[in-house]
PDB file of C-alpha atoms and ligand atoms in Angstrom:
ATOM      1  CA  MET X   8       2.126  -4.296  -7.820  1.00 41.00           C
ATOM      2  CA  SER X   9       3.219  -4.450  -4.213  1.00 60.00           C
ATOM      3  CA  THR X  10       1.638  -2.389  -1.445  1.00 81.00           C
ATOM      4  CA  SER X  11       3.317   0.935  -0.784  1.00 93.00           C
ATOM      5  CA  ILE X  12       3.964   2.424   2.633  1.00 93.00           C
ATOM      6  CA  GLN X  13       1.425   5.131   1.724  1.00 92.00           C
ATOM      7  CA  ASP X  14      -1.220   2.436   1.159  1.00 91.00           C
ATOM      8  CA  ILE X  15      -0.444   0.935   4.555  1.00 92.00           C
ATOM      9  CA  MET X  16      -0.576   4.328   6.292  1.00 93.00           C
ATOM     10  CA  ASN X  17      -3.927   5.048   4.669  1.00 91.00           C
ATOM     11  CA  THR X  18      -5.329   1.626   5.589  1.00 91.00           C
ATOM     12  CA  SER X  19      -5.289   2.351   9.300  1.00 90.00           C
ATOM     13  CA  PRO X  20      -4.606   5.837  10.625  1.00 93.00           C
ATOM     14  CA  VAL X  21      -3.806   4.526  14.096  1.00 98.00           C
ATOM     15  CA  ILE X  22      -0.985   1.977  14.274  1.00 98.00           C
ATOM     16  CA  PRO X  23      -0.375   0.104  17.532  1.00 98.00           C
ATOM     17  CA  VAL X  24       3.312  -0.009  18.443  1.00 98.00           C
ATOM     18  CA  MET X  25       3.601  -3.349  20.206  1.00 98.00           C
ATOM     19  CA  VAL X  26       6.173  -4.709  22.632  1.00 97.00           C
ATOM     20  CA  ILE X  27       5.631  -8.457  23.034  1.00 98.00           C
ATOM     21  CA  ASN X  28       7.502 -10.317  25.734  1.00 98.00           C
ATOM     22  CA  ASN X  29       5.736 -13.643  25.462  1.00 98.00           C
ATOM     23  CA  VAL X  30       5.091 -15.148  22.034  1.00 98.00           C
ATOM     24  CA  GLU X  31       2.009 -16.905  23.378  1.00 98.00           C
ATOM     25  CA  GLN X  32       0.417 -13.499  23.904  1.00 98.00           C
ATOM     26  CA  ALA X  33       1.099 -12.353  20.340  1.00 98.00           C
ATOM     27  CA  VAL X  34      -1.909 -13.890  18.608  1.00 98.00           C
ATOM     28  CA  PRO X  35      -4.582 -13.026  21.228  1.00 98.00           C
ATOM     29  CA  LEU X  36      -3.180  -9.494  21.410  1.00 98.00           C
ATOM     30  CA  ALA X  37      -3.299  -9.132  17.627  1.00 98.00           C
ATOM     31  CA  HIS X  38      -6.836 -10.536  17.521  1.00 98.00           C
ATOM     32  CA  ALA X  39      -7.982  -7.997  20.124  1.00 98.00           C
ATOM     33  CA  LEU X  40      -6.478  -5.092  18.181  1.00 98.00           C
ATOM     34  CA  VAL X  41      -7.753  -6.237  14.782  1.00 98.00           C
ATOM     35  CA  GLU X  42     -11.237  -6.965  16.150  1.00 98.00           C
ATOM     36  CA  GLY X  43     -11.168  -3.489  17.656  1.00 98.00           C
ATOM     37  CA  GLY X  44     -10.573  -2.040  14.202  1.00 97.00           C
ATOM     38  CA  LEU X  45      -6.784  -1.622  14.104  1.00 98.00           C
ATOM     39  CA  LYS X  46      -5.418  -3.959  11.457  1.00 97.00           C
ATOM     40  CA  VAL X  47      -1.988  -2.473  10.774  1.00 98.00           C
ATOM     41  CA  LEU X  48       0.308  -3.664  13.569  1.00 98.00           C
ATOM     42  CA  GLU X  49       3.916  -2.736  14.312  1.00 98.00           C
ATOM     43  CA  ILE X  50       5.807  -5.312  16.346  1.00 98.00           C
ATOM     44  CA  THR X  51       8.927  -3.708  17.789  1.00 98.00           C
ATOM     45  CA  LEU X  52      12.124  -5.749  17.728  1.00 98.00           C
ATOM     46  CA  ARG X  53      12.855  -4.910  21.332  1.00 97.00           C
ATOM     47  CA  THR X  54      12.181  -8.308  22.795  1.00 98.00           C
ATOM     48  CA  PRO X  55      13.460 -11.799  22.012  1.00 98.00           C
ATOM     49  CA  ALA X  56       9.861 -12.823  21.238  1.00 98.00           C
ATOM     50  CA  ALA X  57       9.369 -10.222  18.485  1.00 98.00           C
ATOM     51  CA  LEU X  58      10.369 -12.193  15.386  1.00 98.00           C
ATOM     52  CA  GLU X  59       8.461 -15.301  16.404  1.00 98.00           C
ATOM     53  CA  SER X  60       5.486 -13.074  17.221  1.00 98.00           C
ATOM     54  CA  ILE X  61       5.514 -11.623  13.700  1.00 98.00           C
ATOM     55  CA  GLN X  62       5.497 -15.142  12.271  1.00 98.00           C
ATOM     56  CA  ALA X  63       2.685 -16.270  14.590  1.00 98.00           C
ATOM     57  CA  ILE X  64       0.454 -13.278  13.839  1.00 98.00           C
ATOM     58  CA  LYS X  65       1.057 -13.641  10.103  1.00 97.00           C
ATOM     59  CA  ALA X  66       0.037 -17.285  10.309  1.00 97.00           C
ATOM     60  CA  GLU X  67      -2.965 -16.937  12.582  1.00 98.00           C
ATOM     61  CA  VAL X  68      -4.418 -13.449  12.148  1.00 98.00           C
ATOM     62  CA  PRO X  69      -4.937 -13.149   8.398  1.00 97.00           C
ATOM     63  CA  ASP X  70      -6.693  -9.776   8.600  1.00 97.00           C
ATOM     64  CA  ALA X  71      -3.652  -8.133  10.195  1.00 98.00           C
ATOM     65  CA  ILE X  72      -0.996  -6.276   8.217  1.00 97.00           C
ATOM     66  CA  VAL X  73       2.105  -7.019  10.247  1.00 98.00           C
ATOM     67  CA  GLY X  74       5.178  -4.827  10.263  1.00 98.00           C
ATOM     68  CA  ALA X  75       8.413  -4.823  12.191  1.00 98.00           C
ATOM     69  CA  GLY X  76       9.547  -1.800  14.174  1.00 98.00           C
ATOM     70  CA  THR X  77      12.838  -0.724  15.732  1.00 98.00           C
ATOM     71  CA  ILE X  78      14.765  -1.653  12.581  1.00 98.00           C
ATOM     72  CA  ILE X  79      18.168  -0.187  13.334  1.00 97.00           C
ATOM     73  CA  ASP X  80      20.645  -2.159  11.217  1.00 97.00           C
ATOM     74  CA  SER X  81      21.094  -4.785   8.542  1.00 97.00           C
ATOM     75  CA  ARG X  82      20.604  -7.642  10.978  1.00 97.00           C
ATOM     76  CA  THR X  83      17.230  -6.461  12.287  1.00 98.00           C
ATOM     77  CA  LEU X  84      16.124  -5.598   8.746  1.00 98.00           C
ATOM     78  CA  GLN X  85      16.987  -9.017   7.314  1.00 98.00           C
ATOM     79  CA  GLN X  86      15.560 -10.881  10.316  1.00 98.00           C
ATOM     80  CA  SER X  87      12.285  -8.984   9.970  1.00 98.00           C
ATOM     81  CA  ILE X  88      11.982  -9.706   6.270  1.00 98.00           C
ATOM     82  CA  ALA X  89      12.765 -13.377   6.891  1.00 98.00           C
ATOM     83  CA  ALA X  90      10.031 -13.453   9.562  1.00 98.00           C
ATOM     84  CA  GLY X  91       7.541 -12.156   7.006  1.00 97.00           C
ATOM     85  CA  ALA X  92       7.211  -8.512   7.998  1.00 98.00           C
ATOM     86  CA  GLU X  93       5.024  -6.696   5.473  1.00 97.00           C
ATOM     87  CA  PHE X  94       6.525  -3.311   6.267  1.00 97.00           C
ATOM     88  CA  LEU X  95       9.491  -1.965   8.206  1.00 98.00           C
ATOM     89  CA  VAL X  96       9.685   0.973  10.623  1.00 98.00           C
ATOM     90  CA  SER X  97      12.931   2.548  11.804  1.00 98.00           C
ATOM     91  CA  PRO X  98      13.428   5.192  14.484  1.00 97.00           C
ATOM     92  CA  GLY X  99      16.039   6.910  12.300  1.00 97.00           C
ATOM     93  CA  VAL X 100      17.838   6.168   9.080  1.00 95.00           C
ATOM     94  CA  THR X 101      21.329   5.582   7.729  1.00 96.00           C
ATOM     95  CA  ASP X 102      22.410   5.421   4.097  1.00 96.00           C
ATOM     96  CA  SER X 103      23.226   1.722   4.309  1.00 96.00           C
ATOM     97  CA  LEU X 104      19.915   0.859   5.970  1.00 97.00           C
ATOM     98  CA  LEU X 105      18.070   2.814   3.319  1.00 96.00           C
ATOM     99  CA  ASP X 106      19.988   1.128   0.486  1.00 97.00           C
ATOM    100  CA  GLU X 107      19.197  -2.284   1.896  1.00 97.00           C
ATOM    101  CA  ALA X 108      15.528  -1.543   2.562  1.00 96.00           C
ATOM    102  CA  LEU X 109      14.982  -0.081  -0.909  1.00 95.00           C
ATOM    103  CA  ALA X 110      16.715  -3.096  -2.491  1.00 96.00           C
ATOM    104  CA  SER X 111      14.476  -5.469  -0.520  1.00 97.00           C
ATOM    105  CA  GLY X 112      11.287  -3.995  -1.931  1.00 96.00           C
ATOM    106  CA  VAL X 113       9.620  -4.232   1.495  1.00 97.00           C
ATOM    107  CA  PRO X 114       7.927  -0.892   2.318  1.00 96.00           C
ATOM    108  CA  LEU X 115       9.928   1.195   4.782  1.00 97.00           C
ATOM    109  CA  LEU X 116       8.754   3.974   7.082  1.00 97.00           C
ATOM    110  CA  PRO X 117      12.025   5.686   8.032  1.00 97.00           C
ATOM    111  CA  GLY X 118      12.262   7.958  11.042  1.00 98.00           C
ATOM    112  CA  VAL X 119      13.243  11.624  10.915  1.00 98.00           C
ATOM    113  CA  ILE X 120      13.074  14.764  12.996  1.00 97.00           C
ATOM    114  CA  THR X 121      14.997  17.530  11.266  1.00 97.00           C
ATOM    115  CA  PRO X 122      14.476  19.299   7.923  1.00 97.00           C
ATOM    116  CA  SER X 123      17.888  18.040   6.772  1.00 97.00           C
ATOM    117  CA  GLU X 124      16.871  14.436   7.477  1.00 97.00           C
ATOM    118  CA  VAL X 125      13.646  14.990   5.560  1.00 97.00           C
ATOM    119  CA  MET X 126      15.563  16.487   2.621  1.00 97.00           C
ATOM    120  CA  ARG X 127      17.997  13.565   2.491  1.00 97.00           C
ATOM    121  CA  LEU X 128      15.069  11.164   2.177  1.00 97.00           C
ATOM    122  CA  LEU X 129      13.356  13.345  -0.417  1.00 97.00           C
ATOM    123  CA  GLU X 130      16.545  13.070  -2.486  1.00 96.00           C
ATOM    124  CA  ARG X 131      16.018   9.302  -2.424  1.00 95.00           C
ATOM    125  CA  GLY X 132      12.418   9.608  -3.566  1.00 94.00           C
ATOM    126  CA  ILE X 133      10.879   8.935  -0.148  1.00 96.00           C
ATOM    127  CA  THR X 134       7.914  11.104   0.824  1.00 96.00           C
ATOM    128  CA  ALA X 135       6.382   9.094   3.709  1.00 97.00           C
ATOM    129  CA  MET X 136       8.261   9.250   6.992  1.00 97.00           C
ATOM    130  CA  LYS X 137       7.896   8.393  10.652  1.00 98.00           C
ATOM    131  CA  PHE X 138       8.404  11.413  12.883  1.00 98.00           C
ATOM    132  CA  PHE X 139       9.949  10.208  16.127  1.00 97.00           C
ATOM    133  CA  PRO X 140       9.796  11.124  18.964  1.00 98.00           C
ATOM    134  CA  ALA X 141       6.911  13.370  17.986  1.00 98.00           C
ATOM    135  CA  GLN X 142       5.914  14.949  21.285  1.00 97.00           C
ATOM    136  CA  ALA X 143       9.447  15.338  22.621  1.00 97.00           C
ATOM    137  CA  ALA X 144      10.579  16.929  19.352  1.00 97.00           C
ATOM    138  CA  GLY X 145       7.973  19.658  19.426  1.00 95.00           C
ATOM    139  CA  GLY X 146       4.602  18.081  18.791  1.00 96.00           C
ATOM    140  CA  ILE X 147       1.886  19.740  16.713  1.00 97.00           C
ATOM    141  CA  PRO X 148       3.677  23.126  16.263  1.00 97.00           C
ATOM    142  CA  MET X 149       6.705  21.279  14.870  1.00 96.00           C
ATOM    143  CA  PHE X 150       4.569  19.595  12.189  1.00 94.00           C
ATOM    144  CA  LYS X 151       3.001  22.871  11.174  1.00 95.00           C
ATOM    145  CA  ALA X 152       6.440  24.516  10.977  1.00 96.00           C
ATOM    146  CA  ILE X 153       8.090  21.726   8.994  1.00 96.00           C
ATOM    147  CA  GLY X 154       5.104  21.450   6.660  1.00 95.00           C
ATOM    148  CA  ALA X 155       5.530  25.027   5.450  1.00 96.00           C
ATOM    149  CA  PRO X 156       8.794  24.521   3.497  1.00 97.00           C
ATOM    150  CA  LEU X 157       8.310  20.762   2.994  1.00 97.00           C
ATOM    151  CA  PRO X 158       4.593  20.243   2.228  1.00 97.00           C
ATOM    152  CA  GLN X 159       5.208  17.231   0.002  1.00 97.00           C
ATOM    153  CA  VAL X 160       6.049  14.982   2.953  1.00 97.00           C
ATOM    154  CA  THR X 161       3.518  12.838   4.802  1.00 96.00           C
ATOM    155  CA  PHE X 162       4.342  11.895   8.379  1.00 97.00           C
ATOM    156  CA  CYS X 163       3.433   9.248  10.921  1.00 97.00           C
ATOM    157  CA  PRO X 164       4.147  10.796  14.331  1.00 98.00           C
ATOM    158  CA  THR X 165       4.992   8.356  17.105  1.00 98.00           C
ATOM    159  CA  GLY X 166       6.348   8.769  20.590  1.00 98.00           C
ATOM    160  CA  GLY X 167       4.070  10.470  23.067  1.00 98.00           C
ATOM    161  CA  VAL X 168       0.956  10.217  20.903  1.00 98.00           C
ATOM    162  CA  ASN X 169      -2.063   9.385  23.056  1.00 97.00           C
ATOM    163  CA  PRO X 170      -5.879   9.559  23.034  1.00 96.00           C
ATOM    164  CA  GLY X 171      -5.653  13.197  24.141  1.00 96.00           C
ATOM    165  CA  ASN X 172      -3.629  14.427  21.162  1.00 97.00           C
ATOM    166  CA  ALA X 173      -4.046  11.823  18.397  1.00 98.00           C
ATOM    167  CA  ARG X 174      -7.046  13.584  16.854  1.00 97.00           C
ATOM    168  CA  ASP X 175      -5.116  16.865  16.642  1.00 97.00           C
ATOM    169  CA  TYR X 176      -2.194  15.126  14.952  1.00 98.00           C
ATOM    170  CA  LEU X 177      -4.492  13.397  12.451  1.00 97.00           C
ATOM    171  CA  ALA X 178      -6.138  16.705  11.594  1.00 97.00           C
ATOM    172  CA  LEU X 179      -2.826  18.067  10.271  1.00 97.00           C
ATOM    173  CA  ALA X 180      -2.462  18.176   6.495  1.00 96.00           C
ATOM    174  CA  ASN X 181       0.930  16.451   6.624  1.00 96.00           C
ATOM    175  CA  VAL X 182      -0.067  13.594   8.959  1.00 97.00           C
ATOM    176  CA  ALA X 183      -1.523  10.405   7.460  1.00 96.00           C
ATOM    177  CA  CYS X 184      -1.432   8.188  10.530  1.00 97.00           C
ATOM    178  CA  VAL X 185      -0.141   8.052  14.082  1.00 98.00           C
ATOM    179  CA  GLY X 186       1.617   5.289  15.985  1.00 98.00           C
ATOM    180  CA  GLY X 187       1.495   4.586  19.680  1.00 98.00           C
ATOM    181  CA  SER X 188       1.487   2.041  22.428  1.00 98.00           C
ATOM    182  CA  TRP X 189      -1.418   3.335  24.479  1.00 98.00           C
ATOM    183  CA  MET X 190      -3.949   0.724  23.302  1.00 98.00           C
ATOM    184  CA  ALA X 191      -1.657  -2.180  24.199  1.00 97.00           C
ATOM    185  CA  PRO X 192       0.075  -1.109  27.414  1.00 97.00           C
ATOM    186  CA  ALA X 193       2.378  -3.574  29.158  1.00 97.00           C
ATOM    187  CA  SER X 194       0.101  -3.739  32.196  1.00 97.00           C
ATOM    188  CA  LEU X 195      -2.887  -4.989  30.163  1.00 98.00           C
ATOM    189  CA  VAL X 196      -0.785  -7.332  28.028  1.00 98.00           C
ATOM    190  CA  ASP X 197       0.813  -8.829  31.151  1.00 97.00           C
ATOM    191  CA  ALA X 198      -2.672  -9.277  32.625  1.00 98.00           C
ATOM    192  CA  GLU X 199      -3.873 -10.763  29.299  1.00 98.00           C
ATOM    193  CA  ASP X 200      -6.847  -8.421  29.466  1.00 98.00           C
ATOM    194  CA  TRP X 201      -7.798  -8.770  25.789  1.00 98.00           C
ATOM    195  CA  THR X 202     -11.273  -7.373  26.414  1.00 98.00           C
ATOM    196  CA  GLU X 203      -9.896  -4.073  27.675  1.00 98.00           C
ATOM    197  CA  ILE X 204      -7.301  -3.933  24.887  1.00 98.00           C
ATOM    198  CA  LYS X 205     -10.054  -4.475  22.326  1.00 98.00           C
ATOM    199  CA  ARG X 206     -12.069  -1.671  23.944  1.00 98.00           C
ATOM    200  CA  LEU X 207      -9.074   0.667  23.753  1.00 98.00           C
ATOM    201  CA  ALA X 208      -8.576  -0.351  20.113  1.00 98.00           C
ATOM    202  CA  VAL X 209     -12.212   0.470  19.311  1.00 97.00           C
ATOM    203  CA  GLU X 210     -11.722   3.892  20.916  1.00 97.00           C
ATOM    204  CA  ALA X 211      -8.450   4.427  19.042  1.00 97.00           C
ATOM    205  CA  ALA X 212      -9.987   3.444  15.703  1.00 97.00           C
ATOM    206  CA  ALA X 213     -12.829   5.901  16.330  1.00 96.00           C
ATOM    207  CA  ILE X 214     -10.342   8.764  16.738  1.00 94.00           C
ATOM    208  CA  ALA X 215      -9.605   8.551  13.043  1.00 85.00           C
ATOM    209  CA  LEU X 216     -13.238   8.628  11.920  1.00 77.00           C
TER     210      LEU X 216
HETATM  211  C1  3PG H 320       8.016   3.804  20.392  1.00 85.96           C
HETATM  212  O1  3PG H 320       8.945   3.806  19.624  1.00 85.96           O
HETATM  213  O2  3PG H 320       8.079   3.337  21.534  1.00 85.96           O
HETATM  214  C2  3PG H 320       6.759   4.325  19.850  1.00 85.96           C
HETATM  215  O3  3PG H 320       6.993   5.508  19.238  1.00 85.96           O
HETATM  216  C3  3PG H 320       5.657   4.380  20.832  1.00 85.96           C
HETATM  217  O4  3PG H 320       5.807   5.432  21.681  1.00 85.96           O
HETATM  218  P1  3PG H 320       4.736   5.622  22.835  1.00 85.96           P
HETATM  219  O5  3PG H 320       4.964   4.505  23.806  1.00 85.96           O
HETATM  220  O6  3PG H 320       5.056   6.978  23.406  1.00 85.96           O
HETATM  221  O7  3PG H 320       3.374   5.553  22.211  1.00 85.96           O
END
């Protein structure tokens, strides 16, 4: 049986959201994060290097579980699957994207904010969702409020999650994992400071303990 998105969310409660500009930095960056204890990695399709980076990490960092983020249409979905993405993350969802993702069999973490969006996904049998942008959309009180009528949904908040609030998010009954970019900021990636990124990953992994 294939891995479900719930399995992936439970594997690593803190998921780095990575923006990679230079494919040569992909593997050392992934090594630093995995060695720091974060093995589920989301590579956003926001840079020309993203697809090649997914392929490189898959080939050279066997302990990583590599997903593709910023899936917004059929093209980005199919390119990610062809590159070997083990899971897909979208900031929002459309019916056609959902149809295509479900048909592919590759686990999808679709983005929502509103109760209506949650209910539309529940109708399709989906109970694990990204909540984006978490802080801007209301943060912790929003999760508590939405969890009252819709307790069957498990969320992965991303967008504005940081070391100061990640523990509070993870303590919520309807949050299984959080995503964020704070452990792989552009400044440290540009500087190729893998030691500091690994240290931030160790700290981030400890938040979930
Ligand atoms: C994103 O889509 O950029 C992610 O949600 C990460 O957001 P962050 O940079 O606020 O952690």
